[in-house]
Amino acid sequence: MSEIYKGKTFSIKEFIRICDRAAGAVTGSGREMKLIDKNFKSHIMLAVTRVNGCKYCSYVHTKHALASGSSKEDLARLMEGDLQSVDPGQTPALVFAQHYADTMGEYDNAAYERLVSCYGRDRAEGILGTVKLIMMGNAHGGALSFLEDRIRGIKHSDSPLGRELGILLGIFVFLPVMLLKNALTGSHG
């Protein structure tokens, strides 16, 4: 993993919003997320990761997808954006996952309703929760990648050190605070 990182940058404000949504997924959609099998979950996570470009998440979720039955060839095509190689029953979820990542979570309600019509309300909530969690993982992993490049002497003008450290260390503050807030208020990000 020594190539120069070219993934998406996230501001601290965006990261806090992403943590809030991920905390909401954990507190509000945990049961529904269990309805999504490991292979499907890995594909969803790879679809989001493809948009955000997190090399750590790509590695981890590719490994999980291989362990749950995906072929190397199918995963290579998926990471290129070719959804023809996946189970057609997964395609609507993967398209939605990419849409969510492209819009930074400001997805079109009609796109979500299509997800509900394909999978039912509970599985759609599980898919959405999975997407929210990997967005947090991608933002955190991206900050780690930028910091890793910085340590190697490669600075990215769109990723200041304060932001990288704020996201890397902030997860230990933002996520617990958001989990507590959501648990106390019943809010789900």
Short mmCIF file of C-alpha atoms in Angstrom, two decimals:
data_model
loop_
_atom_site.label_atom_id
_atom_site.label_comp_id
_atom_site.label_asym_id
_atom_site.label_seq_id
_atom_site.Cartn_x
_atom_site.Cartn_y
_atom_site.Cartn_z
CA MET A 1 0.00 0.00 0.00
CA SER A 2 2.78 2.43 -0.81
CA GLU A 3 1.23 4.26 -3.78
CA ILE A 4 0.26 7.92 -3.42
CA TYR A 5 -3.23 8.19 -1.98
CA LYS A 6 -5.79 9.74 -4.32
CA GLY A 7 -9.02 9.20 -2.41
CA LYS A 8 -11.68 11.68 -1.40
CA THR A 9 -11.00 14.23 1.31
CA PHE A 10 -13.51 14.92 4.05
CA SER A 11 -13.70 18.01 6.24
CA ILE A 12 -14.01 17.61 9.99
CA LYS A 13 -17.56 18.98 9.76
CA GLU A 14 -18.41 16.32 7.13
CA PHE A 15 -16.77 13.67 9.30
CA ILE A 16 -18.88 14.66 12.31
CA ARG A 17 -22.03 14.40 10.17
CA ILE A 18 -20.84 11.01 8.85
CA CYS A 19 -20.20 9.81 12.44
CA ASP A 20 -23.67 10.97 13.46
CA ARG A 21 -25.23 9.01 10.62
CA ALA A 22 -23.13 5.93 11.41
CA ALA A 23 -24.09 6.15 15.09
CA GLY A 24 -27.71 6.43 14.01
CA ALA A 25 -27.29 3.28 11.94
CA VAL A 26 -25.89 1.39 14.91
CA THR A 27 -28.56 2.57 17.35
CA GLY A 28 -31.47 2.50 14.93
CA SER A 29 -30.78 -0.15 12.29
CA GLY A 30 -28.64 -2.76 14.04
CA ARG A 31 -31.32 -5.47 13.74
CA GLU A 32 -31.93 -4.65 10.08
CA MET A 33 -28.21 -4.69 9.27
CA LYS A 34 -28.08 -8.30 10.45
CA LEU A 35 -30.48 -9.16 7.60
CA ILE A 36 -27.70 -8.48 5.07
CA ASP A 37 -25.39 -11.47 4.57
CA LYS A 38 -21.60 -11.07 4.73
CA ASN A 39 -21.01 -11.32 0.99
CA PHE A 40 -23.71 -8.77 0.17
CA LYS A 41 -22.42 -6.48 2.93
CA SER A 42 -18.87 -6.71 1.53
CA HIS A 43 -20.13 -5.80 -1.95
CA ILE A 44 -22.03 -2.80 -0.57
CA MET A 45 -18.93 -1.66 1.27
CA LEU A 46 -16.79 -2.08 -1.84
CA ALA A 47 -19.27 -0.06 -3.91
CA VAL A 48 -19.02 2.85 -1.46
CA THR A 49 -15.26 2.43 -1.15
CA ARG A 50 -14.89 2.61 -4.91
CA VAL A 51 -16.44 6.09 -4.87
CA ASN A 52 -14.44 7.31 -1.87
CA GLY A 53 -11.16 5.62 -2.76
CA CYS A 54 -10.13 4.33 0.68
CA LYS A 55 -7.28 1.89 0.06
CA TYR A 56 -7.51 0.34 3.54
CA CYS A 57 -11.23 -0.31 3.25
CA SER A 58 -10.74 -1.67 -0.26
CA TYR A 59 -8.20 -4.18 1.02
CA VAL A 60 -10.23 -5.27 4.06
CA HIS A 61 -13.56 -5.60 2.27
CA THR A 62 -12.04 -7.37 -0.72
CA LYS A 63 -10.55 -9.87 1.71
CA HIS A 64 -13.96 -10.34 3.39
CA ALA A 65 -15.73 -10.72 0.04
CA LEU A 66 -13.22 -13.35 -1.08
CA ALA A 67 -13.72 -15.23 2.19
CA SER A 68 -17.48 -15.14 1.69
CA GLY A 69 -17.38 -16.58 -1.82
CA SER A 70 -16.71 -13.80 -4.33
CA SER A 71 -14.16 -14.47 -7.05
CA LYS A 72 -11.12 -12.26 -7.64
CA GLU A 73 -12.34 -11.54 -11.16
CA ASP A 74 -15.80 -10.46 -10.00
CA LEU A 75 -14.32 -8.21 -7.34
CA ALA A 76 -11.90 -6.64 -9.81
CA ARG A 77 -14.85 -5.81 -12.08
CA LEU A 78 -16.87 -4.47 -9.14
CA MET A 79 -14.00 -2.19 -8.14
CA GLU A 80 -13.88 -0.92 -11.72
CA GLY A 81 -17.56 -0.03 -11.44
CA ASP A 82 -18.81 -2.95 -13.54
CA LEU A 83 -21.88 -4.25 -11.72
CA GLN A 84 -22.54 -6.96 -14.33
CA SER A 85 -20.43 -9.44 -12.37
CA VAL A 86 -22.47 -9.34 -9.16
CA ASP A 87 -25.67 -11.15 -8.34
CA PRO A 88 -28.42 -9.16 -10.12
CA GLY A 89 -30.33 -9.16 -6.83
CA GLN A 90 -27.57 -6.98 -5.37
CA THR A 91 -27.40 -4.42 -8.19
CA PRO A 92 -30.07 -2.00 -6.88
CA ALA A 93 -28.32 -1.86 -3.49
CA LEU A 94 -24.90 -1.29 -5.05
CA VAL A 95 -26.21 1.48 -7.29
CA PHE A 96 -27.83 3.10 -4.25
CA ALA A 97 -24.61 2.72 -2.24
CA GLN A 98 -22.64 4.51 -4.94
CA HIS A 99 -25.30 7.22 -5.15
CA TYR A 100 -25.13 7.72 -1.38
CA ALA A 101 -21.34 8.09 -1.50
CA ASP A 102 -21.47 10.39 -4.54
CA THR A 103 -23.92 12.70 -2.76
CA MET A 104 -22.14 12.51 0.65
CA GLY A 105 -25.28 11.07 2.20
CA GLU A 106 -27.67 13.57 0.64
CA TYR A 107 -29.35 10.83 -1.38
CA ASP A 108 -32.52 11.20 -3.40
CA ASN A 109 -35.55 9.92 -1.48
CA ALA A 110 -36.88 8.29 -4.65
CA ALA A 111 -33.65 6.26 -4.84
CA TYR A 112 -34.23 5.03 -1.30
CA GLU A 113 -37.86 4.19 -2.04
CA ARG A 114 -36.66 2.09 -5.01
CA LEU A 115 -34.45 0.25 -2.54
CA VAL A 116 -37.48 -0.35 -0.31
CA SER A 117 -39.52 -1.64 -3.26
CA CYS A 118 -36.72 -4.08 -4.18
CA TYR A 119 -35.83 -5.36 -0.71
CA GLY A 120 -38.60 -4.37 1.67
CA ARG A 121 -38.34 -1.73 4.41
CA ASP A 122 -36.23 -3.76 6.88
CA ARG A 123 -33.57 -4.94 4.41
CA ALA A 124 -33.45 -1.45 2.84
CA GLU A 125 -32.75 -0.04 6.33
CA GLY A 126 -30.02 -2.65 6.74
CA ILE A 127 -28.47 -1.64 3.42
CA LEU A 128 -28.64 2.05 4.32
CA GLY A 129 -27.09 1.34 7.73
CA THR A 130 -24.26 -0.60 6.12
CA VAL A 131 -23.61 2.28 3.73
CA LYS A 132 -23.50 4.78 6.59
CA LEU A 133 -20.97 2.68 8.48
CA ILE A 134 -18.61 2.26 5.55
CA MET A 135 -18.77 5.99 4.83
CA MET A 136 -17.35 6.52 8.31
CA GLY A 137 -14.72 3.86 7.72
CA ASN A 138 -13.76 5.42 4.37
CA ALA A 139 -13.45 8.92 5.82
CA HIS A 140 -11.31 7.65 8.69
CA GLY A 141 -9.19 5.41 6.45
CA GLY A 142 -8.71 8.24 3.97
CA ALA A 143 -7.35 10.52 6.71
CA LEU A 144 -4.97 7.72 7.73
CA SER A 145 -3.83 7.38 4.11
CA PHE A 146 -3.18 11.11 3.81
CA LEU A 147 -1.20 11.04 7.06
CA GLU A 148 0.77 8.02 5.87
CA ASP A 149 1.72 9.94 2.70
CA ARG A 150 2.67 12.96 4.82
CA ILE A 151 5.02 10.80 6.90
CA ARG A 152 6.58 9.59 3.62
CA GLY A 153 7.14 13.24 2.61
CA ILE A 154 4.16 13.58 0.27
CA LYS A 155 1.81 16.40 1.26
CA HIS A 156 -1.64 16.82 -0.23
CA SER A 157 -2.67 20.45 -0.53
CA ASP A 158 -6.35 19.57 0.05
CA SER A 159 -5.63 17.66 3.27
CA PRO A 160 -4.06 19.75 6.03
CA LEU A 161 -2.41 17.98 8.96
CA GLY A 162 -4.95 19.36 11.44
CA ARG A 163 -7.81 17.83 9.48
CA GLU A 164 -6.07 14.47 9.23
CA LEU A 165 -5.38 14.37 12.95
CA GLY A 166 -8.85 15.74 13.75
CA ILE A 167 -10.49 12.88 11.86
CA LEU A 168 -8.07 10.18 13.02
CA LEU A 169 -8.32 11.10 16.68
CA GLY A 170 -11.80 12.62 16.49
CA ILE A 171 -13.43 9.26 15.88
CA PHE A 172 -12.67 8.44 19.51
CA VAL A 173 -14.65 11.52 20.54
CA PHE A 174 -17.25 12.07 17.81
CA LEU A 175 -18.53 8.52 17.48
CA PRO A 176 -19.06 7.87 21.22
CA VAL A 177 -20.72 11.27 21.64
CA MET A 178 -23.02 10.60 18.69
CA LEU A 179 -23.83 7.10 19.95
CA LEU A 180 -24.73 8.52 23.35
CA LYS A 181 -26.77 11.36 21.81
CA ASN A 182 -28.70 8.94 19.60
CA ALA A 183 -29.31 6.53 22.47
CA LEU A 184 -30.57 9.29 24.75
CA THR A 185 -32.73 11.09 22.20
CA GLY A 186 -33.86 8.17 20.09
CA SER A 187 -32.45 10.00 17.06
CA HIS A 188 -30.99 7.86 14.31
CA GLY A 189 -28.69 10.25 12.41
#
